[in-house]
mmCIF file of N, CA and C in Angstrom:
data_model
loop_
_atom_site.group_PDB
_atom_site.id
_atom_site.type_symbol
_atom_site.label_atom_id
_atom_site.label_comp_id
_atom_site.label_asym_id
_atom_site.label_seq_id
_atom_site.Cartn_x
_atom_site.Cartn_y
_atom_site.Cartn_z
ATOM 1 N N MET C 1 -14.265 -2.751 -0.150
ATOM 2 C CA MET C 1 -12.871 -1.767 0.123
ATOM 3 C C MET C 1 -11.697 -2.377 -0.154
ATOM 4 N N ILE C 2 -10.384 -2.111 -0.604
ATOM 5 C CA ILE C 2 -9.396 -1.840 -1.271
ATOM 6 C C ILE C 2 -8.818 -1.482 -0.565
ATOM 7 N N TYR C 3 -7.729 -2.045 0.444
ATOM 8 C CA TYR C 3 -6.623 -1.568 1.176
ATOM 9 C C TYR C 3 -5.069 -1.305 0.765
ATOM 10 N N VAL C 4 -4.938 0.213 -0.073
ATOM 11 C CA VAL C 4 -3.684 -0.147 -0.996
ATOM 12 C C VAL C 4 -2.493 0.133 0.104
ATOM 13 N N ASP C 5 -1.098 -0.825 -0.834
ATOM 14 C CA ASP C 5 -0.124 -0.256 0.319
ATOM 15 C C ASP C 5 0.489 -0.010 -0.268
ATOM 16 N N THR C 6 1.610 1.285 0.298
ATOM 17 C CA THR C 6 2.640 1.903 0.135
ATOM 18 C C THR C 6 3.120 1.655 -1.245
ATOM 19 N N SER C 7 3.735 0.650 -1.397
ATOM 20 C CA SER C 7 4.136 0.341 -2.673
ATOM 21 C C SER C 7 3.656 0.451 -4.004
ATOM 22 N N VAL C 8 2.214 0.624 -4.448
ATOM 23 C CA VAL C 8 1.380 0.935 -4.871
ATOM 24 C C VAL C 8 1.118 2.479 -5.140
ATOM 25 N N LEU C 9 1.099 2.698 -4.087
ATOM 26 C CA LEU C 9 1.492 4.218 -4.106
ATOM 27 C C LEU C 9 2.596 5.647 -4.647
ATOM 28 N N VAL C 10 3.727 4.206 -4.452
ATOM 29 C CA VAL C 10 4.755 5.159 -4.561
ATOM 30 C C VAL C 10 4.984 4.780 -6.126
ATOM 31 N N ALA C 11 4.796 3.476 -6.455
ATOM 32 C CA ALA C 11 4.885 3.215 -7.957
ATOM 33 C C ALA C 11 4.271 4.297 -8.940
ATOM 34 N N ALA C 12 2.716 4.588 -8.376
ATOM 35 C CA ALA C 12 2.242 5.392 -9.210
ATOM 36 C C ALA C 12 2.516 7.181 -9.411
ATOM 37 N N LEU C 13 3.131 7.284 -8.329
ATOM 38 C CA LEU C 13 3.292 8.594 -8.307
ATOM 39 C C LEU C 13 5.091 8.723 -8.139
ATOM 40 N N THR C 14 5.619 8.220 -8.472
ATOM 41 C CA THR C 14 7.031 8.425 -9.088
ATOM 42 C C THR C 14 7.618 7.202 -10.129
ATOM 43 N N ARG C 15 8.196 7.470 -10.821
ATOM 44 C CA ARG C 15 8.672 6.791 -11.980
ATOM 45 C C ARG C 15 9.325 5.300 -11.529
ATOM 46 N N GLU C 16 8.892 4.255 -11.965
ATOM 47 C CA GLU C 16 8.800 2.759 -11.420
ATOM 48 C C GLU C 16 8.004 1.864 -12.572
ATOM 49 N N PRO C 17 9.050 0.614 -12.866
ATOM 50 C CA PRO C 17 8.376 0.211 -14.002
ATOM 51 C C PRO C 17 6.712 -0.474 -13.684
ATOM 52 N N ALA C 18 6.038 -0.888 -12.935
ATOM 53 C CA ALA C 18 4.619 -0.417 -12.852
ATOM 54 C C ALA C 18 4.025 0.391 -12.929
ATOM 55 N N SER C 19 4.805 1.941 -12.780
ATOM 56 C CA SER C 19 3.676 3.036 -12.774
ATOM 57 C C SER C 19 2.690 3.701 -13.472
ATOM 58 N N GLU C 20 2.806 2.737 -15.312
ATOM 59 C CA GLU C 20 2.111 3.680 -15.840
ATOM 60 C C GLU C 20 0.530 1.986 -15.666
ATOM 61 N N ARG C 21 1.210 0.712 -15.379
ATOM 62 C CA ARG C 21 -0.538 0.212 -15.084
ATOM 63 C C ARG C 21 -0.873 0.618 -13.937
ATOM 64 N N THR C 22 -0.265 1.111 -12.706
ATOM 65 C CA THR C 22 -0.579 1.404 -11.385
ATOM 66 C C THR C 22 -0.966 2.816 -11.914
ATOM 67 N N GLN C 23 -0.851 3.535 -12.875
ATOM 68 C CA GLN C 23 -1.978 5.103 -12.742
ATOM 69 C C GLN C 23 -2.704 5.129 -13.030
ATOM 70 N N ALA C 24 -2.664 4.243 -14.002
ATOM 71 C CA ALA C 24 -4.263 3.583 -15.182
ATOM 72 C C ALA C 24 -5.254 2.644 -14.292
ATOM 73 N N TRP C 25 -4.734 2.098 -13.417
ATOM 74 C CA TRP C 25 -5.761 1.086 -12.582
ATOM 75 C C TRP C 25 -6.326 2.007 -11.500
ATOM 76 N N MET C 26 -5.656 2.779 -10.756
ATOM 77 C CA MET C 26 -6.074 3.931 -9.584
ATOM 78 C C MET C 26 -6.778 5.055 -10.427
ATOM 79 N N SER C 27 -6.540 5.448 -11.449
ATOM 80 C CA SER C 27 -7.593 6.035 -12.132
ATOM 81 C C SER C 27 -8.939 5.547 -12.130
ATOM 82 N N ASP C 28 -9.082 4.005 -12.654
ATOM 83 C CA ASP C 28 -10.168 3.292 -13.299
ATOM 84 C C ASP C 28 -10.832 3.540 -11.336
ATOM 85 N N GLN C 29 -10.377 3.421 -10.800
ATOM 86 C CA GLN C 29 -11.130 3.208 -8.889
ATOM 87 C C GLN C 29 -12.116 4.251 -8.929
ATOM 88 N N ASP C 30 -13.262 3.975 -8.518
ATOM 89 C CA ASP C 30 -14.110 5.214 -7.970
ATOM 90 C C ASP C 30 -13.706 5.361 -6.553
ATOM 91 N N ALA C 31 -14.179 6.644 -6.311
ATOM 92 C CA ALA C 31 -13.756 7.425 -5.092
ATOM 93 C C ALA C 31 -14.424 6.634 -3.726
ATOM 94 N N GLY C 32 -12.980 6.374 -2.571
ATOM 95 C CA GLY C 32 -13.976 6.083 -1.610
ATOM 96 C C GLY C 32 -13.653 4.363 -1.595
ATOM 97 N N VAL C 33 -13.467 3.868 -2.931
ATOM 98 C CA VAL C 33 -13.390 2.254 -2.899
ATOM 99 C C VAL C 33 -12.117 1.950 -2.659
ATOM 100 N N LEU C 34 -10.810 3.212 -2.396
ATOM 101 C CA LEU C 34 -9.349 2.986 -2.398
ATOM 102 C C LEU C 34 -9.446 3.069 -0.505
ATOM 103 N N ALA C 35 -8.800 1.847 0.048
ATOM 104 C CA ALA C 35 -8.490 3.020 1.594
ATOM 105 C C ALA C 35 -7.299 2.640 1.401
ATOM 106 N N ILE C 36 -6.275 4.013 2.930
ATOM 107 C CA ILE C 36 -4.726 4.260 2.955
ATOM 108 C C ILE C 36 -5.145 4.130 4.964
ATOM 109 N N SER C 37 -4.444 3.875 4.981
ATOM 110 C CA SER C 37 -4.243 4.182 6.716
ATOM 111 C C SER C 37 -2.894 5.328 7.088
ATOM 112 N N HIS C 38 -3.078 5.644 7.977
ATOM 113 C CA HIS C 38 -2.308 7.329 8.365
ATOM 114 C C HIS C 38 -0.249 6.495 8.386
ATOM 115 N N TRP C 39 -0.328 5.139 8.618
ATOM 116 C CA TRP C 39 0.602 4.763 8.455
ATOM 117 C C TRP C 39 1.463 4.577 7.189
ATOM 118 N N THR C 40 0.463 4.387 6.270
ATOM 119 C CA THR C 40 0.881 4.491 4.731
ATOM 120 C C THR C 40 1.619 6.346 4.321
ATOM 121 N N ARG C 41 0.948 6.987 4.818
ATOM 122 C CA ARG C 41 1.412 8.173 4.813
ATOM 123 C C ARG C 41 3.739 8.720 5.174
ATOM 124 N N VAL C 42 3.374 7.805 6.296
ATOM 125 C CA VAL C 42 4.598 7.861 7.017
ATOM 126 C C VAL C 42 5.730 7.550 6.380
ATOM 127 N N GLU C 43 5.508 5.778 5.489
ATOM 128 C CA GLU C 43 6.410 4.881 4.794
ATOM 129 C C GLU C 43 5.894 5.562 3.565
ATOM 130 N N PHE C 44 5.110 6.700 3.010
ATOM 131 C CA PHE C 44 4.890 7.235 1.678
ATOM 132 C C PHE C 44 6.379 8.312 1.692
ATOM 133 N N ALA C 45 6.099 9.163 2.716
ATOM 134 C CA ALA C 45 6.890 9.934 2.655
ATOM 135 C C ALA C 45 9.042 8.937 3.879
ATOM 136 N N ALA C 46 8.783 8.650 3.960
ATOM 137 C CA ALA C 46 10.317 7.816 3.760
ATOM 138 C C ALA C 46 10.449 6.935 2.515
ATOM 139 N N ALA C 47 9.839 6.017 1.600
ATOM 140 C CA ALA C 47 9.907 5.941 0.407
ATOM 141 C C ALA C 47 10.896 6.912 -0.255
ATOM 142 N N LEU C 48 9.612 8.410 -0.410
ATOM 143 C CA LEU C 48 10.652 8.708 -1.029
ATOM 144 C C LEU C 48 11.451 9.829 -0.856
ATOM 145 N N ARG C 49 11.994 10.030 0.720
ATOM 146 C CA ARG C 49 13.430 10.470 0.996
ATOM 147 C C ARG C 49 14.203 9.424 0.682
ATOM 148 N N PHE C 50 13.858 8.478 0.735
ATOM 149 C CA PHE C 50 15.249 6.894 0.199
ATOM 150 C C PHE C 50 15.093 7.191 -1.060
ATOM 151 N N LYS C 51 14.271 7.674 -2.213
ATOM 152 C CA LYS C 51 14.690 7.576 -3.807
ATOM 153 C C LYS C 51 15.693 8.970 -3.851
ATOM 154 N N LEU C 52 15.364 10.092 -2.768
ATOM 155 C CA LEU C 52 15.968 10.988 -2.916
ATOM 156 C C LEU C 52 17.137 10.865 -2.725
ATOM 157 N N ALA C 53 17.592 10.720 -1.811
ATOM 158 C CA ALA C 53 18.926 9.841 -1.593
ATOM 159 C C ALA C 53 19.723 8.618 -1.810
ATOM 160 N N THR C 54 18.962 8.505 -2.857
ATOM 161 C CA THR C 54 19.989 7.290 -3.816
ATOM 162 C C THR C 54 19.474 7.513 -5.179
ATOM 163 N N ASP C 55 19.403 9.007 -5.176
ATOM 164 C CA ASP C 55 19.048 9.456 -6.794
ATOM 165 C C ASP C 55 18.129 8.821 -7.729
ATOM 166 N N GLN C 56 17.009 8.612 -6.924
ATOM 167 C CA GLN C 56 15.978 7.844 -7.624
ATOM 168 C C GLN C 56 15.286 8.931 -8.079
ATOM 169 N N ILE C 57 15.403 10.212 -7.478
ATOM 170 C CA ILE C 57 14.435 11.600 -7.508
ATOM 171 C C ILE C 57 15.130 12.190 -7.691
ATOM 172 N N ASP C 58 14.629 13.634 -7.897
ATOM 173 C CA ASP C 58 15.290 15.143 -7.549
ATOM 174 C C ASP C 58 14.548 15.487 -7.136
ATOM 175 N N GLN C 59 14.361 16.718 -6.344
ATOM 176 C CA GLN C 59 13.498 17.315 -4.897
ATOM 177 C C GLN C 59 12.526 17.716 -5.584
ATOM 178 N N GLY C 60 12.053 18.418 -7.218
ATOM 179 C CA GLY C 60 11.362 18.670 -7.804
ATOM 180 C C GLY C 60 10.404 17.286 -7.871
ATOM 181 N N GLN C 61 10.613 16.356 -8.362
ATOM 182 C CA GLN C 61 10.235 14.986 -8.685
ATOM 183 C C GLN C 61 9.220 14.490 -6.814
ATOM 184 N N ARG C 62 10.022 15.058 -5.394
ATOM 185 C CA ARG C 62 9.801 14.437 -4.753
ATOM 186 C C ARG C 62 8.596 15.014 -4.161
ATOM 187 N N ALA C 63 8.633 17.030 -4.784
ATOM 188 C CA ALA C 63 7.671 17.658 -4.070
ATOM 189 C C ALA C 63 6.405 17.349 -4.995
ATOM 190 N N ALA C 64 6.343 16.937 -6.019
ATOM 191 C CA ALA C 64 5.495 16.762 -6.903
ATOM 192 C C ALA C 64 4.383 15.748 -6.465
ATOM 193 N N ALA C 65 5.318 14.684 -6.233
ATOM 194 C CA ALA C 65 5.182 13.376 -5.425
ATOM 195 C C ALA C 65 4.289 13.673 -4.080
ATOM 196 N N THR C 66 4.739 14.224 -3.779
ATOM 197 C CA THR C 66 3.830 14.462 -2.040
ATOM 198 C C THR C 66 3.130 15.071 -2.595
ATOM 199 N N THR C 67 2.874 16.672 -3.521
ATOM 200 C CA THR C 67 1.484 17.213 -3.641
ATOM 201 C C THR C 67 0.414 15.853 -3.934
ATOM 202 N N GLN C 68 0.596 15.339 -5.195
ATOM 203 C CA GLN C 68 -0.446 14.427 -5.546
ATOM 204 C C GLN C 68 -0.538 13.750 -4.865
ATOM 205 N N PHE C 69 0.525 13.416 -3.774
ATOM 206 C CA PHE C 69 -0.198 12.117 -2.528
ATOM 207 C C PHE C 69 -1.303 12.978 -1.667
ATOM 208 N N ALA C 70 -0.966 13.889 -1.499
ATOM 209 C CA ALA C 70 -1.951 14.344 -0.464
ATOM 210 C C ALA C 70 -3.504 14.848 -1.194
ATOM 211 N N GLU C 71 -3.105 15.103 -2.230
ATOM 212 C CA GLU C 71 -4.525 15.122 -3.298
ATOM 213 C C GLU C 71 -5.516 14.182 -3.414
ATOM 214 N N ILE C 72 -4.620 13.019 -3.817
ATOM 215 C CA ILE C 72 -5.389 12.067 -3.760
ATOM 216 C C ILE C 72 -5.975 11.186 -2.457
ATOM 217 N N ALA C 73 -5.200 11.225 -1.311
ATOM 218 C CA ALA C 73 -5.513 11.217 0.013
ATOM 219 C C ALA C 73 -6.684 11.844 0.295
ATOM 220 N N SER C 74 -6.908 12.833 0.152
ATOM 221 C CA SER C 74 -7.750 13.616 0.769
ATOM 222 C C SER C 74 -9.186 13.788 -0.351
ATOM 223 N N TYR C 75 -8.911 13.634 -1.088
ATOM 224 C CA TYR C 75 -10.445 13.142 -2.270
ATOM 225 C C TYR C 75 -10.833 11.935 -3.227
ATOM 226 N N GLY C 76 -10.488 10.977 -2.477
ATOM 227 C CA GLY C 76 -10.504 9.502 -3.141
ATOM 228 C C GLY C 76 -9.862 9.157 -2.216
ATOM 229 N N LEU C 77 -9.230 8.876 -1.388
ATOM 230 C CA LEU C 77 -8.638 7.442 -0.338
ATOM 231 C C LEU C 77 -9.963 7.378 0.944
ATOM 232 N N THR C 78 -10.414 6.619 0.741
ATOM 233 C CA THR C 78 -10.540 6.426 2.809
ATOM 234 C C THR C 78 -9.600 6.299 3.490
ATOM 235 N N LEU C 79 -9.154 6.852 4.401
ATOM 236 C CA LEU C 79 -8.029 7.385 5.508
ATOM 237 C C LEU C 79 -8.853 6.051 6.877
ATOM 238 N N TRP C 80 -7.679 5.704 7.162
ATOM 239 C CA TRP C 80 -8.080 4.902 8.501
ATOM 240 C C TRP C 80 -7.179 5.003 9.231
ATOM 241 N N LEU C 81 -7.301 4.971 10.678
ATOM 242 C CA LEU C 81 -6.894 5.331 11.563
ATOM 243 C C LEU C 81 -6.476 3.853 12.495
ATOM 244 N N PRO C 82 -4.636 3.703 12.450
ATOM 245 C CA PRO C 82 -4.789 1.872 13.090
ATOM 246 C C PRO C 82 -5.353 2.321 14.802
ATOM 247 N N GLU C 83 -5.840 0.901 14.721
ATOM 248 C CA GLU C 83 -5.944 0.786 16.008
ATOM 249 C C GLU C 83 -5.229 0.242 16.745
ATOM 250 N N ALA C 84 -4.943 -0.321 18.232
ATOM 251 C CA ALA C 84 -4.449 -1.267 19.304
ATOM 252 C C ALA C 84 -4.321 -2.614 18.417
ATOM 253 N N GLU C 85 -5.657 -3.164 18.098
ATOM 254 C CA GLU C 85 -5.596 -4.077 17.904
ATOM 255 C C GLU C 85 -4.762 -4.208 16.154
ATOM 256 N N ASP C 86 -4.387 -3.765 15.811
ATOM 257 C CA ASP C 86 -4.291 -3.661 14.502
ATOM 258 C C ASP C 86 -2.595 -3.893 14.634
ATOM 259 N N PHE C 87 -1.999 -3.394 16.019
ATOM 260 C CA PHE C 87 -1.007 -3.718 15.786
ATOM 261 C C PHE C 87 -0.338 -4.677 16.956
ATOM 262 N N GLU C 88 -1.530 -5.039 17.514
ATOM 263 C CA GLU C 88 -1.221 -6.153 18.090
ATOM 264 C C GLU C 88 -1.194 -7.871 17.032
ATOM 265 N N GLU C 89 -2.128 -7.157 16.762
ATOM 266 C CA GLU C 89 -2.332 -8.378 14.818
ATOM 267 C C GLU C 89 -0.778 -8.223 14.338
ATOM 268 N N ALA C 90 -0.564 -7.025 14.015
ATOM 269 C CA ALA C 90 0.902 -6.965 12.890
ATOM 270 C C ALA C 90 1.913 -7.665 13.950
ATOM 271 N N ALA C 91 2.023 -7.298 15.067
ATOM 272 C CA ALA C 91 3.066 -8.231 16.223
ATOM 273 C C ALA C 91 3.143 -9.394 15.720
ATOM 274 N N ARG C 92 1.464 -10.368 15.455
ATOM 275 C CA ARG C 92 2.201 -11.689 16.080
ATOM 276 C C ARG C 92 1.937 -11.822 14.371
ATOM 277 N N LEU C 93 1.802 -11.516 13.684
ATOM 278 C CA LEU C 93 2.271 -11.708 12.075
ATOM 279 C C LEU C 93 4.017 -11.225 11.394
ATOM 280 N N ALA C 94 4.147 -10.044 12.322
ATOM 281 C CA ALA C 94 5.589 -9.639 12.092
ATOM 282 C C ALA C 94 6.760 -11.168 12.728
ATOM 283 N N ALA C 95 6.135 -11.570 14.028
ATOM 284 C CA ALA C 95 6.768 -13.150 14.543
ATOM 285 C C ALA C 95 6.675 -14.146 13.880
ATOM 286 N N SER C 96 5.879 -13.897 13.217
ATOM 287 C CA SER C 96 6.106 -15.376 11.933
ATOM 288 C C SER C 96 7.240 -15.226 10.970
ATOM 289 N N ASP C 97 7.833 -16.799 11.665
ATOM 290 C CA ASP C 97 8.819 -17.058 10.516
ATOM 291 C C ASP C 97 8.646 -17.849 9.447
ATOM 292 N N ALA C 98 7.250 -18.275 8.914
ATOM 293 C CA ALA C 98 6.746 -18.257 7.514
ATOM 294 C C ALA C 98 6.202 -18.043 6.786
ATOM 295 N N LEU C 99 6.113 -16.118 7.793
ATOM 296 C CA LEU C 99 5.502 -15.087 6.930
ATOM 297 C C LEU C 99 6.962 -14.535 6.752
ATOM 298 N N ALA C 100 7.544 -14.271 7.279
ATOM 299 C CA ALA C 100 8.693 -13.259 7.369
ATOM 300 C C ALA C 100 8.756 -11.710 6.910
ATOM 301 N N LEU C 101 7.132 -11.033 7.409
ATOM 302 C CA LEU C 101 7.112 -10.152 7.320
ATOM 303 C C LEU C 101 8.097 -9.034 8.247
ATOM 304 N N ARG C 102 8.262 -7.740 6.964
ATOM 305 C CA ARG C 102 8.422 -6.551 8.094
ATOM 306 C C ARG C 102 7.517 -6.461 8.675
ATOM 307 N N GLY C 103 8.210 -5.319 10.214
ATOM 308 C CA GLY C 103 7.030 -4.274 10.586
ATOM 309 C C GLY C 103 6.192 -3.809 10.068
ATOM 310 N N PRO C 104 6.213 -2.527 9.192
ATOM 311 C CA PRO C 104 5.451 -2.144 8.009
ATOM 312 C C PRO C 104 5.142 -2.808 7.780
ATOM 313 N N ASP C 105 5.742 -3.980 6.827
ATOM 314 C CA ASP C 105 4.164 -4.902 5.880
ATOM 315 C C ASP C 105 3.082 -5.505 6.600
ATOM 316 N N ALA C 106 3.545 -6.027 8.048
ATOM 317 C CA ALA C 106 2.369 -6.669 9.029
ATOM 318 C C ALA C 106 1.537 -5.751 9.384
ATOM 319 N N LEU C 107 1.494 -4.320 9.790
ATOM 320 C CA LEU C 107 0.904 -3.229 9.454
ATOM 321 C C LEU C 107 0.098 -3.573 8.886
ATOM 322 N N HIS C 108 0.963 -3.060 7.578
ATOM 323 C CA HIS C 108 -0.456 -3.186 6.286
ATOM 324 C C HIS C 108 -1.270 -4.720 6.380
ATOM 325 N N PHE C 109 -0.944 -5.421 6.273
ATOM 326 C CA PHE C 109 -1.646 -6.635 6.087
ATOM 327 C C PHE C 109 -2.592 -6.651 7.627
ATOM 328 N N ALA C 110 -2.273 -6.382 8.575
ATOM 329 C CA ALA C 110 -3.546 -6.367 9.829
ATOM 330 C C ALA C 110 -4.310 -5.514 9.672
ATOM 331 N N MET C 111 -4.003 -4.961 9.147
ATOM 332 C CA MET C 111 -5.297 -3.193 9.083
ATOM 333 C C MET C 111 -6.384 -3.651 7.319
ATOM 334 N N ALA C 112 -6.005 -4.627 6.875
ATOM 335 C CA ALA C 112 -6.982 -5.222 5.495
ATOM 336 C C ALA C 112 -7.511 -6.712 6.070
ATOM 337 N N TRP C 113 -6.547 -7.197 6.717
ATOM 338 C CA TRP C 113 -6.621 -8.144 7.414
ATOM 339 C C TRP C 113 -8.409 -7.967 8.391
ATOM 340 N N ARG C 114 -8.404 -7.540 9.583
ATOM 341 C CA ARG C 114 -9.206 -6.810 10.191
ATOM 342 C C ARG C 114 -10.233 -6.360 9.940
ATOM 343 N N ARG C 115 -9.858 -5.639 8.520
ATOM 344 C CA ARG C 115 -11.540 -4.947 8.143
ATOM 345 C C ARG C 115 -11.983 -5.656 6.873
ATOM 346 N N GLY C 116 -11.530 -6.982 6.709
ATOM 347 C CA GLY C 116 -12.130 -7.343 5.382
ATOM 348 C C GLY C 116 -11.685 -6.707 3.987
ATOM 349 N N ALA C 117 -10.959 -5.937 4.055
ATOM 350 C CA ALA C 117 -10.394 -5.448 2.576
ATOM 351 C C ALA C 117 -9.388 -6.503 2.106
ATOM 352 N N ALA C 118 -10.202 -6.603 0.473
ATOM 353 C CA ALA C 118 -8.825 -6.934 -0.385
ATOM 354 C C ALA C 118 -7.515 -6.068 -0.381
ATOM 355 N N LEU C 119 -6.510 -6.657 -0.119
ATOM 356 C CA LEU C 119 -5.098 -5.698 0.020
ATOM 357 C C LEU C 119 -4.589 -5.944 -1.599
ATOM 358 N N CYS C 120 -3.804 -4.398 -2.328
ATOM 359 C CA CYS C 120 -3.701 -4.395 -3.229
ATOM 360 C C CYS C 120 -2.089 -3.775 -3.132
ATOM 361 N N THR C 121 -1.572 -4.633 -3.680
ATOM 362 C CA THR C 121 0.224 -4.758 -3.102
ATOM 363 C C THR C 121 1.097 -4.847 -4.430
ATOM 364 N N LEU C 122 2.024 -4.251 -4.802
ATOM 365 C CA LEU C 122 3.460 -4.953 -5.298
ATOM 366 C C LEU C 122 4.383 -5.709 -4.157
ATOM 367 N N ASP C 123 3.627 -5.696 -3.322
ATOM 368 C CA ASP C 123 5.184 -6.891 -2.756
ATOM 369 C C ASP C 123 4.813 -8.122 -2.658
ATOM 370 N N ASN C 124 5.933 -8.817 -3.019
ATOM 371 C CA ASN C 124 5.553 -10.126 -3.120
ATOM 372 C C ASN C 124 5.229 -10.746 -2.010
ATOM 373 N N GLY C 125 6.217 -10.396 -0.463
ATOM 374 C CA GLY C 125 5.778 -10.934 0.893
ATOM 375 C C GLY C 125 4.764 -10.587 1.321
ATOM 376 N N LEU C 126 3.848 -9.495 1.430
ATOM 377 C CA LEU C 126 2.532 -9.240 1.206
ATOM 378 C C LEU C 126 1.779 -10.479 0.349
ATOM 379 N N ARG C 127 1.728 -10.173 -1.042
ATOM 380 C CA ARG C 127 1.122 -11.786 -1.306
ATOM 381 C C ARG C 127 0.944 -12.593 -1.022
ATOM 382 N N HIS C 128 2.445 -13.235 -0.489
ATOM 383 C CA HIS C 128 2.642 -14.515 0.153
ATOM 384 C C HIS C 128 1.922 -14.521 1.047
ATOM 385 N N ALA C 129 1.691 -13.359 2.231
ATOM 386 C CA ALA C 129 0.855 -13.373 3.554
ATOM 387 C C ALA C 129 -0.396 -13.662 3.034
ATOM 388 N N CYS C 130 -0.844 -12.992 2.255
ATOM 389 C CA CYS C 130 -2.636 -13.182 1.512
ATOM 390 C C CYS C 130 -2.913 -14.460 1.030
ATOM 391 N N ASP C 131 -1.921 -15.328 0.383
ATOM 392 C CA ASP C 131 -2.273 -16.191 -0.115
ATOM 393 C C ASP C 131 -2.332 -17.499 1.254
ATOM 394 N N VAL C 132 -1.257 -16.872 2.335
ATOM 395 C CA VAL C 132 -1.275 -17.936 3.362
ATOM 396 C C VAL C 132 -2.662 -18.256 4.513
ATOM 397 N N PHE C 133 -3.147 -16.836 4.172
ATOM 398 C CA PHE C 133 -4.325 -16.532 4.953
ATOM 399 C C PHE C 133 -5.611 -16.926 3.863
ATOM 400 N N GLY C 134 -5.259 -16.916 2.481
ATOM 401 C CA GLY C 134 -6.593 -16.729 1.684
ATOM 402 C C GLY C 134 -7.526 -15.820 1.863
ATOM 403 N N HIS C 135 -6.707 -14.550 2.490
ATOM 404 C CA HIS C 135 -7.108 -13.234 2.089
ATOM 405 C C HIS C 135 -6.914 -12.815 0.583
ATOM 406 N N PRO C 136 -8.007 -11.855 0.075
ATOM 407 C CA PRO C 136 -7.838 -11.239 -1.158
ATOM 408 C C PRO C 136 -6.631 -10.464 -1.567
ATOM 409 N N ALA C 137 -6.061 -10.857 -2.542
ATOM 410 C CA ALA C 137 -4.704 -9.433 -2.962
ATOM 411 C C ALA C 137 -5.072 -9.376 -4.261
ATOM 412 N N VAL C 138 -4.941 -8.152 -4.231
ATOM 413 C CA VAL C 138 -4.902 -7.208 -5.620
ATOM 414 C C VAL C 138 -3.735 -6.660 -6.020
ATOM 415 N N ARG C 139 -3.205 -7.498 -7.663
ATOM 416 C CA ARG C 139 -2.339 -6.518 -8.634
ATOM 417 C C ARG C 139 -2.712 -4.810 -9.092
ATOM 418 N N PRO C 140 -2.275 -4.418 -9.340
ATOM 419 C CA PRO C 140 -3.404 -2.528 -8.945
ATOM 420 C C PRO C 140 -3.381 -2.868 -10.720
ATOM 421 N N TRP C 141 -3.658 -3.236 -11.410
ATOM 422 C CA TRP C 141 -4.393 -3.597 -12.593
ATOM 423 C C TRP C 141 -4.624 -4.659 -13.139
ATOM 424 N N THR C 142 -5.769 -5.598 -12.307
ATOM 425 C CA THR C 142 -6.448 -6.008 -12.083
ATOM 426 C C THR C 142 -7.548 -5.732 -11.516
ATOM 427 N N HIS C 143 -8.622 -6.896 -11.229
ATOM 428 C CA HIS C 143 -9.863 -6.864 -10.571
ATOM 429 C C HIS C 143 -9.502 -8.169 -9.354
ATOM 430 N N PRO C 144 -9.929 -7.641 -8.039
ATOM 431 C CA PRO C 144 -9.416 -8.215 -7.108
ATOM 432 C C PRO C 144 -10.271 -10.008 -7.061
ATOM 433 N N ALA C 145 -11.587 -10.263 -7.858
ATOM 434 C CA ALA C 145 -12.046 -11.601 -7.851
ATOM 435 C C ALA C 145 -10.954 -11.988 -9.289
ATOM 436 N N ALA C 146 -10.430 -11.199 -9.652
ATOM 437 C CA ALA C 146 -9.921 -12.004 -11.185
ATOM 438 C C ALA C 146 -8.249 -12.255 -10.694
ATOM 439 N N ASP C 147 -7.834 -11.919 -9.655
ATOM 440 C CA ASP C 147 -6.316 -11.456 -9.452
ATOM 441 C C ASP C 147 -6.187 -12.491 -8.357
ATOM 442 N N ARG C 148 -6.247 -13.981 -8.347
ATOM 443 C CA ARG C 148 -5.574 -14.790 -7.039
ATOM 444 C C ARG C 148 -4.451 -15.662 -7.464
ATOM 445 N N SER C 149 -3.467 -15.098 -8.509
ATOM 446 C CA SER C 149 -1.914 -15.464 -8.531
ATOM 447 C C SER C 149 -1.089 -15.135 -8.125
#
């Protein structure tokens, strides 16, 4: 199982430097192999609002990305509900000066960590946390076993 961070979905569904590679990687994954959380849905909506407010996308692109996200989430992604233990672990991680994770990223890491899922992310802070904990990290165009850079 691979837990997909919001950064990957935003790159896959809007225009970003990693979009093509991320889209290709996601299309190569079998249904049910990739997981997200309900928190990802919140963060994705906020990311699209930010992109709209900063003129990175327009209303049509926002609507298209929102529709695509809903379709992918419904048919290809496993959806995890954050549990109290995830929030407790995320609070501990967010308090770490060595990790310096933002709260949302700490929750993503906690969810992947607690479930033993590799973490697919474009976020350098999350990749650093994976390195610190020896947790498998995946760039969304590689295989988890091959990506420890």
